[in-house]
CSV table of C-alpha atoms and ligand atoms in Angstrom, one decimal:
chain,number,residue,atom,x,y,z
A,338,MET,CA,-22.7,3.5,-2.1
A,339,LYS,CA,-20.5,0.4,-1.6
A,340,GLN,CA,-18.2,1.7,-4.4
A,341,ILE,CA,-17.7,5.1,-2.8
A,342,LYS,CA,-17.0,3.5,0.6
A,343,GLU,CA,-14.5,1.1,-0.9
A,344,GLU,CA,-12.6,3.6,-3.1
A,345,ARG,CA,-8.9,2.7,-3.2
A,346,THR,CA,-5.8,4.8,-3.6
A,347,LEU,CA,-2.0,4.2,-3.7
A,348,VAL,CA,0.1,5.9,-1.1
A,349,LEU,CA,3.9,5.9,-1.0
A,350,VAL,CA,6.1,7.1,1.8
A,351,LYS,CA,9.0,8.3,-0.3
A,352,PRO,CA,12.6,7.7,0.6
A,353,ASP,CA,13.0,11.0,2.5
A,354,GLY,CA,9.8,10.1,4.5
A,355,VAL,CA,11.2,6.7,5.4
A,356,MET,CA,14.6,8.0,6.3
A,357,ARG,CA,13.2,10.8,8.4
A,358,GLY,CA,11.1,8.2,10.4
A,359,LEU,CA,7.8,9.7,9.2
A,360,THR,CA,6.2,6.4,8.0
A,361,GLY,CA,4.2,6.1,11.2
A,362,GLU,CA,3.2,9.7,11.1
A,363,VAL,CA,1.8,9.4,7.6
A,364,ILE,CA,-0.1,6.2,8.4
A,365,LYS,CA,-1.4,7.7,11.7
A,366,ARG,CA,-3.0,10.6,9.8
A,367,ILE,CA,-4.6,8.3,7.3
A,368,GLU,CA,-6.0,5.9,9.9
A,369,ARG,CA,-7.3,8.6,12.2
A,370,ARG,CA,-9.4,10.1,9.3
A,371,GLY,CA,-11.2,6.7,9.2
A,372,LEU,CA,-9.4,5.4,6.1
A,373,LYS,CA,-8.3,1.8,6.1
A,374,VAL,CA,-4.8,0.3,5.3
A,375,VAL,CA,-5.5,-2.7,3.1
A,376,ALA,CA,-2.0,-3.4,1.8
A,377,LEU,CA,1.5,-2.4,3.1
A,378,LYS,CA,5.1,-3.2,2.2
A,379,MET,CA,8.6,-1.7,2.0
A,380,VAL,CA,10.4,-1.9,-1.4
A,381,GLN,CA,13.4,-0.6,-3.2
A,382,VAL,CA,12.4,0.2,-6.8
A,383,ASP,CA,14.4,0.8,-10.0
A,384,ARG,CA,14.0,3.3,-12.8
A,385,LYS,CA,12.0,0.8,-14.9
A,386,HIS,CA,9.4,0.5,-12.2
A,387,LEU,CA,9.2,4.3,-12.0
A,388,GLU,CA,8.7,4.6,-15.8
A,389,ASP,CA,5.6,2.5,-15.3
A,390,HIS,CA,4.5,4.4,-12.2
A,391,PHE,CA,4.7,8.0,-13.4
A,392,PRO,CA,2.5,9.3,-16.3
A,393,LYS,CA,4.1,8.9,-19.8
A,394,GLU,CA,2.4,11.9,-21.4
A,395,ASP,CA,4.6,14.9,-22.3
A,396,SER,CA,1.9,17.0,-20.7
A,397,TRP,CA,2.8,15.6,-17.2
A,398,MET,CA,6.4,16.5,-17.7
A,399,GLU,CA,5.4,20.0,-18.8
A,400,ARG,CA,3.3,20.3,-15.7
A,401,LEU,CA,6.4,19.5,-13.6
A,402,GLY,CA,8.1,22.4,-15.4
A,403,GLU,CA,5.1,24.7,-14.9
A,404,LYS,CA,5.0,24.0,-11.2
A,405,GLY,CA,8.7,25.1,-11.0
A,406,LEU,CA,8.2,28.2,-13.2
A,407,LYS,CA,5.2,29.4,-11.1
A,408,THR,CA,7.4,29.4,-8.0
A,409,PHE,CA,10.2,31.2,-9.8
A,410,ALA,CA,7.7,33.9,-10.9
A,411,GLU,CA,6.2,34.2,-7.4
A,412,TYR,CA,9.6,34.7,-5.9
A,413,LYS,CA,11.0,36.8,-8.8
A,414,ILE,CA,13.7,34.4,-9.7
A,415,ASP,CA,15.0,34.3,-13.2
A,416,PRO,CA,14.8,30.7,-14.5
A,417,LYS,CA,17.2,31.5,-17.4
A,418,GLU,CA,19.9,32.7,-15.0
A,419,HIS,CA,19.5,29.7,-12.6
A,420,MET,CA,18.5,26.9,-14.9
A,421,GLY,CA,19.7,28.0,-18.3
A,422,THR,CA,16.2,27.9,-19.7
A,423,ASP,CA,12.6,29.2,-19.1
A,424,ASP,CA,11.0,26.4,-21.2
A,425,LYS,CA,8.6,24.3,-19.2
A,426,LYS,CA,9.4,21.2,-21.3
A,427,GLN,CA,13.1,21.6,-20.7
A,428,ILE,CA,12.7,22.2,-17.0
A,429,GLY,CA,10.2,19.3,-16.8
A,430,LYS,CA,12.8,17.0,-18.3
A,431,ILE,CA,15.4,18.0,-15.7
A,432,VAL,CA,12.8,17.6,-12.9
A,433,LYS,CA,11.8,14.1,-14.2
A,434,ASP,CA,15.4,12.9,-14.1
A,435,SER,CA,16.0,14.1,-10.6
A,436,LEU,CA,12.6,12.7,-9.5
A,437,PHE,CA,13.8,9.2,-10.6
A,438,GLU,CA,17.0,9.7,-8.7
A,439,TYR,CA,15.1,10.8,-5.6
A,440,MET,CA,12.7,7.9,-5.7
A,441,THR,CA,15.5,5.3,-6.1
A,442,SER,CA,17.6,6.8,-3.3
A,443,GLY,CA,16.2,4.5,-0.6
A,444,PRO,CA,13.4,2.2,0.3
A,445,ILE,CA,9.8,3.2,-0.1
A,446,VAL,CA,6.8,2.2,2.0
A,447,ALA,CA,3.9,1.4,-0.3
A,448,LEU,CA,0.3,1.2,0.9
A,449,VAL,CA,-3.2,0.7,-0.5
A,450,ILE,CA,-5.7,2.8,1.3
A,451,GLU,CA,-9.5,2.2,1.2
A,452,GLY,CA,-12.4,4.3,2.2
A,453,ILE,CA,-14.9,7.1,1.5
A,454,HIS,CA,-13.4,9.3,-1.3
A,455,ALA,CA,-10.0,7.8,-0.4
A,456,ILE,CA,-8.3,9.4,-3.4
A,457,ASP,CA,-9.3,13.0,-2.6
A,458,MET,CA,-9.0,12.6,1.1
A,459,VAL,CA,-5.4,11.3,0.9
A,460,ARG,CA,-4.5,14.1,-1.5
A,461,LYS,CA,-6.0,16.6,0.9
A,462,LEU,CA,-4.0,15.3,3.9
A,463,ALA,CA,-0.8,15.1,1.8
A,464,GLY,CA,-1.1,18.8,0.8
A,465,ASN,CA,0.2,20.8,-2.1
A,466,THR,CA,3.0,19.1,-4.2
A,467,LEU,CA,5.3,22.0,-3.3
A,468,PRO,CA,5.7,22.1,0.5
A,469,VAL,CA,6.4,25.9,0.3
A,470,PHE,CA,2.7,26.2,-0.7
A,471,ALA,CA,1.3,23.4,1.4
A,472,GLU,CA,-1.1,24.3,4.2
A,473,MET,CA,-0.2,23.7,7.8
A,474,GLY,CA,-2.0,20.6,9.1
A,475,THR,CA,-1.0,18.6,5.9
A,476,VAL,CA,1.9,16.2,5.9
A,477,ARG,CA,3.8,18.3,3.4
A,478,GLY,CA,3.0,21.5,5.2
A,479,ASP,CA,3.9,20.2,8.6
A,480,PHE,CA,7.1,18.4,7.8
A,481,SER,CA,8.8,20.1,4.9
A,482,VAL,CA,9.7,23.6,3.6
A,483,ASP,CA,11.1,22.5,0.2
A,484,SER,CA,10.6,24.7,-2.8
A,485,PRO,CA,11.4,24.6,-6.5
A,486,ALA,CA,13.3,27.9,-6.0
A,487,VAL,CA,16.0,25.8,-4.4
A,488,ALA,CA,15.3,22.3,-5.7
A,489,ASN,CA,15.3,23.2,-9.4
A,490,VAL,CA,18.4,25.3,-9.1
A,491,GLU,CA,20.2,22.4,-7.3
A,492,LYS,CA,18.8,20.1,-10.0
A,493,ARG,CA,17.1,17.8,-7.5
A,494,ALA,CA,13.4,16.8,-7.0
A,495,ILE,CA,11.2,18.4,-4.4
A,496,LYS,CA,11.3,16.2,-1.3
A,497,ASN,CA,7.8,16.1,-0.1
A,498,ILE,CA,7.6,12.9,2.0
A,499,MET,CA,4.7,11.1,0.3
A,500,HIS,CA,2.9,10.3,-3.0
A,501,ALA,CA,-0.9,9.9,-3.4
A,502,SER,CA,-2.8,8.9,-6.6
A,503,GLU,CA,-4.5,11.9,-8.2
A,504,THR,CA,-7.4,10.2,-10.2
A,505,PRO,CA,-9.4,7.0,-10.2
A,506,GLU,CA,-7.5,5.9,-13.4
A,507,GLU,CA,-4.1,6.7,-11.8
A,508,ALA,CA,-5.1,4.9,-8.6
A,509,ALA,CA,-6.2,1.7,-10.5
A,510,ASN,CA,-3.0,1.6,-12.6
A,511,GLU,CA,-0.7,2.3,-9.6
A,512,ILE,CA,-2.3,-0.3,-7.4
A,513,ASP,CA,-1.9,-2.8,-10.1
A,514,LEU,CA,1.7,-1.9,-10.6
A,515,TRP,CA,2.8,-2.0,-6.9
A,516,PHE,CA,0.7,-4.9,-5.5
A,517,ASP,CA,-0.4,-8.4,-6.5
A,518,LYS,CA,-4.1,-9.1,-5.9
A,519,ASP,CA,-3.3,-11.4,-3.0
A,520,GLU,CA,-1.3,-8.7,-1.2
A,521,ILE,CA,-4.5,-6.6,-0.8
A,522,HIS,CA,-6.6,-7.6,2.2
A,523,ASP,CA,-10.2,-7.4,3.4
A,524,TYR,CA,-11.3,-6.6,6.9
A,525,GLN,CA,-13.6,-4.3,8.9
A,526,ARG,CA,-12.5,-1.3,10.8
A,527,ALA,CA,-14.0,-1.6,14.3
A,528,GLU,CA,-15.6,1.8,14.3
A,529,GLN,CA,-17.2,1.6,10.9
A,530,SER,CA,-20.7,0.7,12.0
A,531,VAL,CA,-20.8,3.7,14.4
A,532,ALA,CA,-18.9,6.2,12.2
A,533,PHE,CA,-20.4,5.8,8.7
A,534,ASP,CA,-22.7,2.8,8.3
A,535,ALA,CA,-26.5,3.0,8.1
B,700,LIG,P1,2.1,15.1,-6.8
B,700,LIG,O1,3.2,14.2,-6.1
B,700,LIG,O2,1.6,16.1,-5.9
B,700,LIG,O3,1.1,14.3,-7.5
B,700,LIG,P2,3.3,15.6,-9.4
B,700,LIG,O4,2.6,14.3,-9.9
B,700,LIG,O5,3.1,16.8,-10.3
B,700,LIG,O6,2.9,16.0,-7.9
B,700,LIG,O7,4.9,15.4,-9.3
B,700,LIG,C1,5.5,14.2,-8.9
B,700,LIG,C2,6.6,14.6,-8.0
B,700,LIG,O8,7.7,15.3,-8.7
B,700,LIG,C3,6.3,15.5,-6.8
B,700,LIG,O9,5.7,14.9,-5.7
B,700,LIG,C4,7.7,16.1,-6.5
B,700,LIG,O10,8.4,15.2,-5.7
B,700,LIG,C5,8.3,16.2,-7.8
B,700,LIG,N1,8.1,17.5,-8.4
B,700,LIG,C6,7.0,18.0,-9.0
B,700,LIG,N2,7.2,19.3,-9.5
B,700,LIG,C7,8.5,19.6,-9.3
B,700,LIG,C8,9.3,20.7,-9.5
B,700,LIG,N3,8.8,21.8,-10.2
B,700,LIG,N4,10.6,20.7,-9.2
B,700,LIG,C9,11.1,19.6,-8.5
B,700,LIG,N5,10.4,18.5,-8.2
B,700,LIG,C10,9.1,18.5,-8.6
B,701,LIG,MG1,1.2,13.1,-9.2
């Protein structure tokens, strides 16, 4: 039980989120859900740091390409005409490059969030990776309209305000990468005993 209550995830307010003044908005939505901020800092990262942050497997890069291709199909856009290829690996490579450019374009606010099912809860409140498909009421659905249909053609990454770990393994690795142990804090949220303790 304690383990579920203390699940941790890494959240990043990406450079567009910081520059648009949405840091507080993201944190507010996390806190009001009952999840706890246990670490917080603003950092400017380099490409090396991002190499360690994003998955190294080819399958992840292909997934980036797939997400773009699905949008092209949905809106009847010809990837070959606009990107010169319809190969998910090729498109994934272009997306990865632009993603690194995007993530180094300004400071990032990094947070460790702790709480019940923190990983899934934060993913849920972030919304779909592609804002064009994100539900209203999610951060990406409320504050962005970006789509691969324009981003991929412009050879830039999707600007979607925040990052959130996808799996327990990803969360553990990312928290290790972004924070030293002594930067992560332990305290009680005041409402905990009323909201979700026995
Ligand atoms: P998520 O951030 O939802 O976990 P991914 O891990 O698949 O999504 O992708 C990492 C980031 O790469 C996304 O948040 C987004 O900024 C960017 N991205 C993903 N797919 C595409 C795409 N098809 N075109 C442009 N950028 C993309
Ligand atoms: Mg991801």
